[in-house]
XYZ file of C-alpha atoms in Angstrom:
409
model
C 0.000 0.000 0.000
C 2.879 2.363 0.844
C 4.434 1.567 -2.514
C 1.195 2.499 -4.285
C 0.975 5.769 -2.418
C 4.618 6.598 -3.037
C 3.998 6.055 -6.747
C 1.302 8.716 -6.631
C -1.634 6.283 -6.865
C -4.662 6.125 -4.594
C -5.871 2.827 -3.092
C -8.043 0.866 -5.558
C -6.895 2.890 -8.591
C -5.353 -0.147 -10.300
C -8.613 -2.057 -9.879
C -10.678 0.756 -11.426
C -8.255 1.195 -14.284
C -8.549 -2.464 -15.227
C -12.370 -2.592 -14.999
C -14.640 -1.327 -17.775
C -15.987 2.146 -17.127
C -19.669 2.716 -16.361
C -20.054 4.644 -19.619
C -18.438 1.777 -21.599
C -20.762 -0.771 -19.970
C -23.778 1.413 -20.748
C -22.723 1.702 -24.405
C -22.311 -2.055 -24.717
C -25.805 -2.683 -23.418
C -27.550 0.203 -25.181
C -30.393 -0.756 -27.435
C -30.552 -4.426 -26.433
C -34.083 -5.773 -26.705
C -35.936 -6.685 -23.555
C -37.472 -9.755 -25.066
C -40.920 -10.307 -26.425
C -43.719 -8.326 -24.908
C -47.254 -9.688 -24.973
C -49.147 -11.611 -27.646
C -48.633 -8.908 -30.242
C -45.180 -10.360 -31.025
C -46.400 -13.928 -31.441
C -44.798 -15.435 -34.531
C -42.479 -12.420 -34.941
C -38.733 -12.938 -35.067
C -36.936 -11.344 -32.137
C -35.393 -8.069 -33.353
C -31.585 -8.010 -33.201
C -29.800 -5.988 -30.559
C -28.430 -2.564 -31.326
C -24.867 -2.928 -30.028
C -24.143 0.781 -30.198
C -20.557 0.245 -31.387
C -18.819 3.183 -33.046
C -19.200 2.812 -36.844
C -16.459 3.078 -39.400
C -17.048 5.750 -42.041
C -17.476 3.146 -44.810
C -19.968 1.121 -42.749
C -21.939 4.250 -41.925
C -22.331 5.414 -45.547
C -22.892 1.922 -46.938
C -25.570 0.992 -44.399
C -27.317 4.347 -44.710
C -27.557 3.829 -48.499
C -29.019 0.338 -47.963
C -31.571 1.660 -45.490
C -32.707 4.519 -47.752
C -33.005 2.016 -50.592
C -35.376 -0.045 -48.427
C -37.343 3.111 -47.646
C -37.730 3.971 -51.342
C -38.704 0.392 -52.198
C -41.417 0.531 -49.528
C -42.773 3.715 -51.127
C -42.691 5.634 -47.844
C -41.482 9.170 -47.089
C -40.861 9.056 -43.307
C -37.284 9.401 -42.118
C -37.748 7.463 -38.892
C -38.142 3.757 -38.212
C -38.856 1.306 -35.427
C -36.093 -1.288 -35.550
C -37.969 -3.481 -33.071
C -41.092 -3.685 -35.245
C -39.301 -3.366 -38.581
C -41.401 -0.464 -39.890
C -40.862 3.058 -41.208
C -42.744 5.770 -39.294
C -43.372 9.523 -39.549
C -41.934 12.143 -37.199
C -45.211 12.530 -35.254
C -45.579 8.803 -34.686
C -41.910 8.422 -33.761
C -42.579 10.392 -30.575
C -45.371 7.983 -29.624
C -43.206 4.937 -30.385
C -40.421 6.322 -28.184
C -42.807 6.220 -25.224
C -43.495 2.503 -25.815
C -40.029 0.942 -25.268
C -41.508 -2.472 -24.481
C -42.851 -2.798 -28.025
C -40.900 -0.326 -30.157
C -37.434 1.235 -30.447
C -36.847 4.215 -32.737
C -33.942 5.453 -34.855
C -33.497 8.218 -37.420
C -32.742 6.955 -40.932
C -30.256 9.762 -41.578
C -28.901 10.789 -38.183
C -28.346 7.419 -36.473
C -26.013 4.572 -37.377
C -27.762 1.377 -38.506
C -25.860 -1.881 -38.070
C -26.119 -4.564 -40.727
C -28.233 -6.902 -38.589
C -30.817 -4.144 -38.006
C -31.004 -3.416 -41.728
C -31.503 -7.118 -42.428
C -34.348 -7.176 -39.886
C -35.978 -4.195 -41.636
C -35.566 -5.978 -44.989
C -37.288 -9.123 -43.702
C -40.247 -7.217 -42.228
C -41.410 -3.760 -43.346
C -44.683 -1.818 -43.351
C -46.624 -4.186 -45.609
C -45.710 -7.142 -43.409
C -46.719 -5.220 -40.272
C -50.001 -4.085 -41.830
C -50.902 -7.628 -42.845
C -50.211 -8.878 -39.323
C -51.308 -6.108 -36.978
C -54.257 -4.806 -39.028
C -55.641 -8.171 -40.121
C -59.027 -7.615 -38.450
C -59.682 -3.882 -38.259
C -63.484 -3.453 -38.192
C -64.932 -1.222 -40.948
C -66.297 1.236 -38.380
C -62.978 1.643 -36.494
C -61.436 5.048 -37.134
C -57.901 4.860 -38.534
C -56.273 8.209 -37.690
C -54.357 10.372 -40.129
C -51.224 12.412 -39.494
C -53.224 15.589 -38.724
C -55.490 13.911 -36.145
C -55.118 14.638 -32.436
C -52.524 12.869 -30.305
C -54.910 10.626 -28.363
C -56.333 9.098 -31.560
C -52.889 8.371 -32.998
C -51.508 7.131 -29.690
C -54.379 4.723 -29.020
C -54.292 3.428 -32.607
C -50.609 2.519 -32.179
C -51.233 0.961 -28.766
C -54.249 -0.986 -30.037
C -52.200 -2.452 -32.887
C -48.833 -3.199 -31.364
C -49.322 -3.248 -27.594
C -52.739 -4.881 -27.233
C -52.704 -6.846 -30.507
C -56.332 -5.815 -30.953
C -56.543 -6.521 -34.682
C -54.448 -9.679 -35.008
C -55.827 -12.446 -37.190
C -56.469 -14.653 -34.146
C -58.208 -11.825 -32.271
C -61.925 -11.446 -31.565
C -63.763 -9.201 -34.029
C -66.971 -7.860 -32.497
C -69.979 -7.267 -34.707
C -71.141 -3.613 -34.959
C -74.227 -4.243 -32.827
C -72.288 -5.514 -29.821
C -69.362 -3.109 -30.374
C -71.885 -0.246 -30.504
C -73.152 -0.962 -27.001
C -71.362 0.664 -24.085
C -72.029 1.987 -20.604
C -69.893 4.155 -18.361
C -69.131 7.616 -17.023
C -67.910 10.664 -18.911
C -67.229 14.182 -17.686
C -69.778 16.479 -19.346
C -69.739 20.276 -19.544
C -72.642 21.556 -17.470
C -75.201 24.230 -18.098
C -73.755 27.704 -18.433
C -70.335 26.277 -19.385
C -69.249 26.567 -15.750
C -67.737 23.166 -15.001
C -67.578 19.537 -16.077
C -69.698 17.069 -14.141
C -69.538 13.284 -14.020
C -72.474 11.735 -15.867
C -73.552 8.193 -16.687
C -73.839 7.426 -20.424
C -75.435 4.435 -22.100
C -75.146 3.573 -25.794
C -77.211 0.834 -27.429
C -76.807 0.081 -31.121
C -79.623 -2.470 -30.894
C -82.086 0.152 -29.606
C -80.556 2.851 -31.786
C -80.180 5.344 -28.926
C -77.675 7.003 -26.635
C -78.765 8.205 -23.185
C -77.185 10.114 -20.347
C -78.324 10.587 -16.767
C -78.012 13.442 -14.262
C -76.580 12.460 -10.879
C -78.501 9.511 -9.403
C -81.623 9.913 -11.532
C -83.083 6.769 -13.089
C -84.768 8.823 -15.799
C -82.438 9.820 -18.647
C -81.737 13.510 -19.082
C -81.720 12.986 -22.856
C -82.459 10.161 -25.280
C -80.456 10.678 -28.459
C -81.250 8.916 -31.717
C -78.280 7.240 -33.404
C -79.740 8.485 -36.700
C -78.463 12.041 -36.097
C -75.654 11.208 -33.660
C -72.160 12.464 -34.474
C -68.869 12.676 -32.583
C -65.571 14.460 -33.211
C -62.483 15.171 -31.143
C -62.175 18.856 -30.148
C -59.009 19.103 -28.090
C -58.376 22.851 -28.401
C -62.000 23.938 -28.177
C -62.721 21.908 -25.031
C -59.297 22.528 -23.534
C -58.586 18.874 -22.755
C -56.373 16.416 -24.644
C -59.230 13.873 -24.585
C -62.052 16.309 -25.397
C -64.906 14.934 -27.510
C -67.822 16.885 -29.012
C -71.060 14.941 -29.481
C -73.783 16.480 -31.672
C -77.337 15.440 -32.460
C -80.630 16.918 -33.635
C -83.404 17.631 -31.150
C -86.615 19.496 -32.034
C -85.046 20.588 -35.318
C -81.986 22.132 -33.617
C -78.378 20.990 -33.407
C -77.428 20.172 -29.805
C -73.834 19.977 -28.593
C -72.449 17.913 -25.723
C -68.826 18.442 -24.673
C -67.295 15.529 -22.785
C -63.941 14.013 -21.852
C -62.447 11.108 -19.923
C -59.100 11.051 -18.115
C -58.218 7.780 -19.839
C -57.189 8.105 -23.480
C -58.078 4.457 -24.082
C -61.562 4.963 -22.628
C -62.454 8.073 -24.669
C -61.240 6.520 -27.932
C -63.252 3.387 -27.190
C -66.337 5.565 -26.648
C -65.662 7.298 -29.955
C -65.365 3.995 -31.823
C -68.435 2.593 -30.031
C -70.442 5.548 -31.377
C -69.003 4.818 -34.818
C -69.997 1.147 -34.474
C -73.562 2.112 -33.531
C -73.729 4.534 -36.469
C -72.353 1.885 -38.834
C -74.954 -0.622 -37.614
C -77.717 1.954 -38.218
C -76.482 2.845 -41.718
C -75.900 -0.776 -42.732
C -79.407 -1.711 -41.535
C -81.183 1.342 -43.000
C -79.360 1.364 -46.349
C -78.521 -2.287 -47.084
C -77.924 -1.707 -50.796
C -75.509 1.211 -50.469
C -71.870 0.140 -51.065
C -69.709 0.178 -47.968
C -67.203 2.754 -49.354
C -70.104 5.229 -49.522
C -71.266 4.459 -45.970
C -67.912 4.750 -44.173
C -67.486 8.549 -44.660
C -70.984 9.096 -43.266
C -70.389 7.308 -39.951
C -68.949 10.378 -38.205
C -67.525 13.641 -39.520
C -65.537 16.697 -38.479
C -66.528 20.241 -39.300
C -64.794 21.386 -42.477
C -64.026 24.780 -40.958
C -64.502 26.501 -37.604
C -63.672 29.938 -36.288
C -64.776 33.471 -35.530
C -66.351 35.883 -38.023
C -68.504 38.949 -37.521
C -72.086 38.847 -38.745
C -74.791 41.447 -39.313
C -78.581 40.992 -39.238
C -81.095 40.355 -42.042
C -81.586 44.092 -42.810
C -77.798 44.467 -43.147
C -78.012 47.684 -41.135
C -77.611 46.081 -37.705
C -74.289 46.218 -35.887
C -71.835 43.440 -36.665
C -71.420 40.931 -33.834
C -68.683 38.373 -33.285
C -69.906 34.784 -33.667
C -68.343 31.324 -33.704
C -69.058 29.531 -37.005
C -68.990 25.800 -37.806
C -69.293 24.515 -41.371
C -70.851 21.048 -41.687
C -70.298 19.987 -45.290
C -72.255 16.727 -45.029
C -75.419 18.461 -43.857
C -74.566 21.560 -45.945
C -75.105 23.824 -42.942
C -73.203 26.858 -41.656
C -73.998 27.096 -37.936
C -73.181 30.074 -35.749
C -72.923 30.336 -31.967
C -72.412 33.152 -29.511
C -69.619 31.115 -27.862
C -67.720 28.034 -29.113
C -68.973 25.851 -26.225
C -72.654 26.786 -26.462
C -75.115 23.903 -26.346
C -77.350 25.318 -29.114
C -76.661 27.340 -32.248
C -78.139 30.808 -32.572
C -78.929 30.032 -36.179
C -77.823 28.176 -39.281
C -77.623 28.814 -43.014
C -78.312 26.045 -45.507
C -75.837 26.019 -48.403
C -77.134 24.599 -51.660
C -75.494 24.164 -55.060
C -74.371 26.778 -57.556
C -77.152 25.889 -60.023
C -79.651 26.545 -57.218
C -78.529 30.152 -56.821
C -75.825 29.843 -54.137
C -72.515 31.692 -54.449
C -69.673 33.264 -52.436
C -68.184 36.691 -53.160
C -65.375 38.742 -51.630
C -67.230 42.060 -51.850
C -70.229 43.754 -50.244
C -73.798 43.851 -51.566
C -74.989 47.140 -52.992
C -75.929 49.819 -50.445
C -74.124 47.956 -47.650
C -71.375 49.906 -45.925
C -68.884 48.577 -43.360
C -66.994 50.883 -41.019
C -64.155 48.411 -40.407
C -61.582 48.072 -43.158
C -61.341 44.298 -42.995
C -61.891 41.494 -45.560
C -65.549 40.635 -46.144
C -67.504 37.647 -47.479
C -70.961 37.733 -49.021
C -72.775 34.401 -49.044
C -75.521 34.564 -51.670
C -78.624 32.390 -51.213
C -81.988 32.474 -53.017
C -83.528 34.015 -49.892
C -80.991 36.668 -48.847
C -77.341 37.677 -48.828
C -75.329 37.051 -45.652
C -72.429 39.399 -44.947
C -69.452 38.362 -42.789
C -66.278 40.196 -41.730
C -63.043 38.187 -41.388
C -60.054 38.989 -39.213
C -57.548 38.990 -42.090
C -57.013 38.047 -45.740
C -55.836 34.530 -44.932
C -58.973 33.684 -42.977
C -61.111 35.205 -45.700
C -59.511 32.891 -48.291
C -59.880 29.853 -46.029
C -63.580 30.526 -45.415
C -64.278 31.236 -49.094
C -62.514 28.023 -50.151
C -64.473 26.012 -47.572
C -67.827 27.541 -48.560
C -67.123 27.071 -52.272
C -66.222 23.479 -51.550
C -69.721 22.854 -50.158
C -71.419 24.765 -53.000
C -69.630 22.737 -55.691
C -70.063 19.304 -54.063
C -72.837 17.102 -55.431
């Protein structure tokens, strides 16, 4: 010991020098798979480990070229991939996959080094293979989210496929009638938009109704026909990442319910249960209509929403700020005093061009506006509606959306 100290070395220094450093051990183990997780990997080859070794320049360039060649052959644009599932994924979905380390591990195609065994695993699997396996039994009513859809829809779609194995070929596929029946609690925005309250909801595709109850009452507060029932996610409007807007027709008026659930899985299952009930209704009511024509009518989002200012029928009244929602399927432009109002203050039906409907970017004759802002005139056979937009961009967006409804068959 004295000899070690006299040589300028501390006790135990030789031992530490000969042992691998903590950082080196971490690098050696980085990226190693944790084994198979759940039934969703049944029949799937175990993905190779990512050793994390430092690449040579030739290996790096060669393997990157091979990987990009696989990407082009798959016909995909994304620059990210899950090397545990063997699929290419977009930037938005890569963030979701990163939060599911038990089922997916993510790398950048261009920024990360890909070892030869990982590239071979990608070559032997790919998006078409994954689609055939994990989407073998997706029901026709189940909503498959797109890249612009809200996070909870995309997250639960990925979890349903890869984590729960919900659509595997050996899985149970419920018929629309049973899938469209559900009972449970949702938090519903109360009267006066003051607070959300816990309410019991019941959906029955067989009876063709949805009901909800106030507190402990055995009598439903509302009985909603599946015929006019619609649902859409409204995250920003409701102010909750799981916010869902339910609409239906009562006494000739559009009624809004704003609900959420703390569980993302639960709210998405409610959404797809409503879609299942709607699909059952449409399939039963219109048995001869081809399925591709029925699917878009199950549920729908508003084509356009936002604030505009509106004047009255005499076009001499003061302009008032209103929240507008354009429903292209029903060809209605609804307007509300506030975005979270239960009922619309009014609505404008929008017919076709050959029926006398048109959109202009100027004012009707003898109408004068004090504000120097972009305007829209919606021409109908009955009257001309005048709106003021906040800026030129919003004017163009609203005119494009309105023209889209006018020109659709």
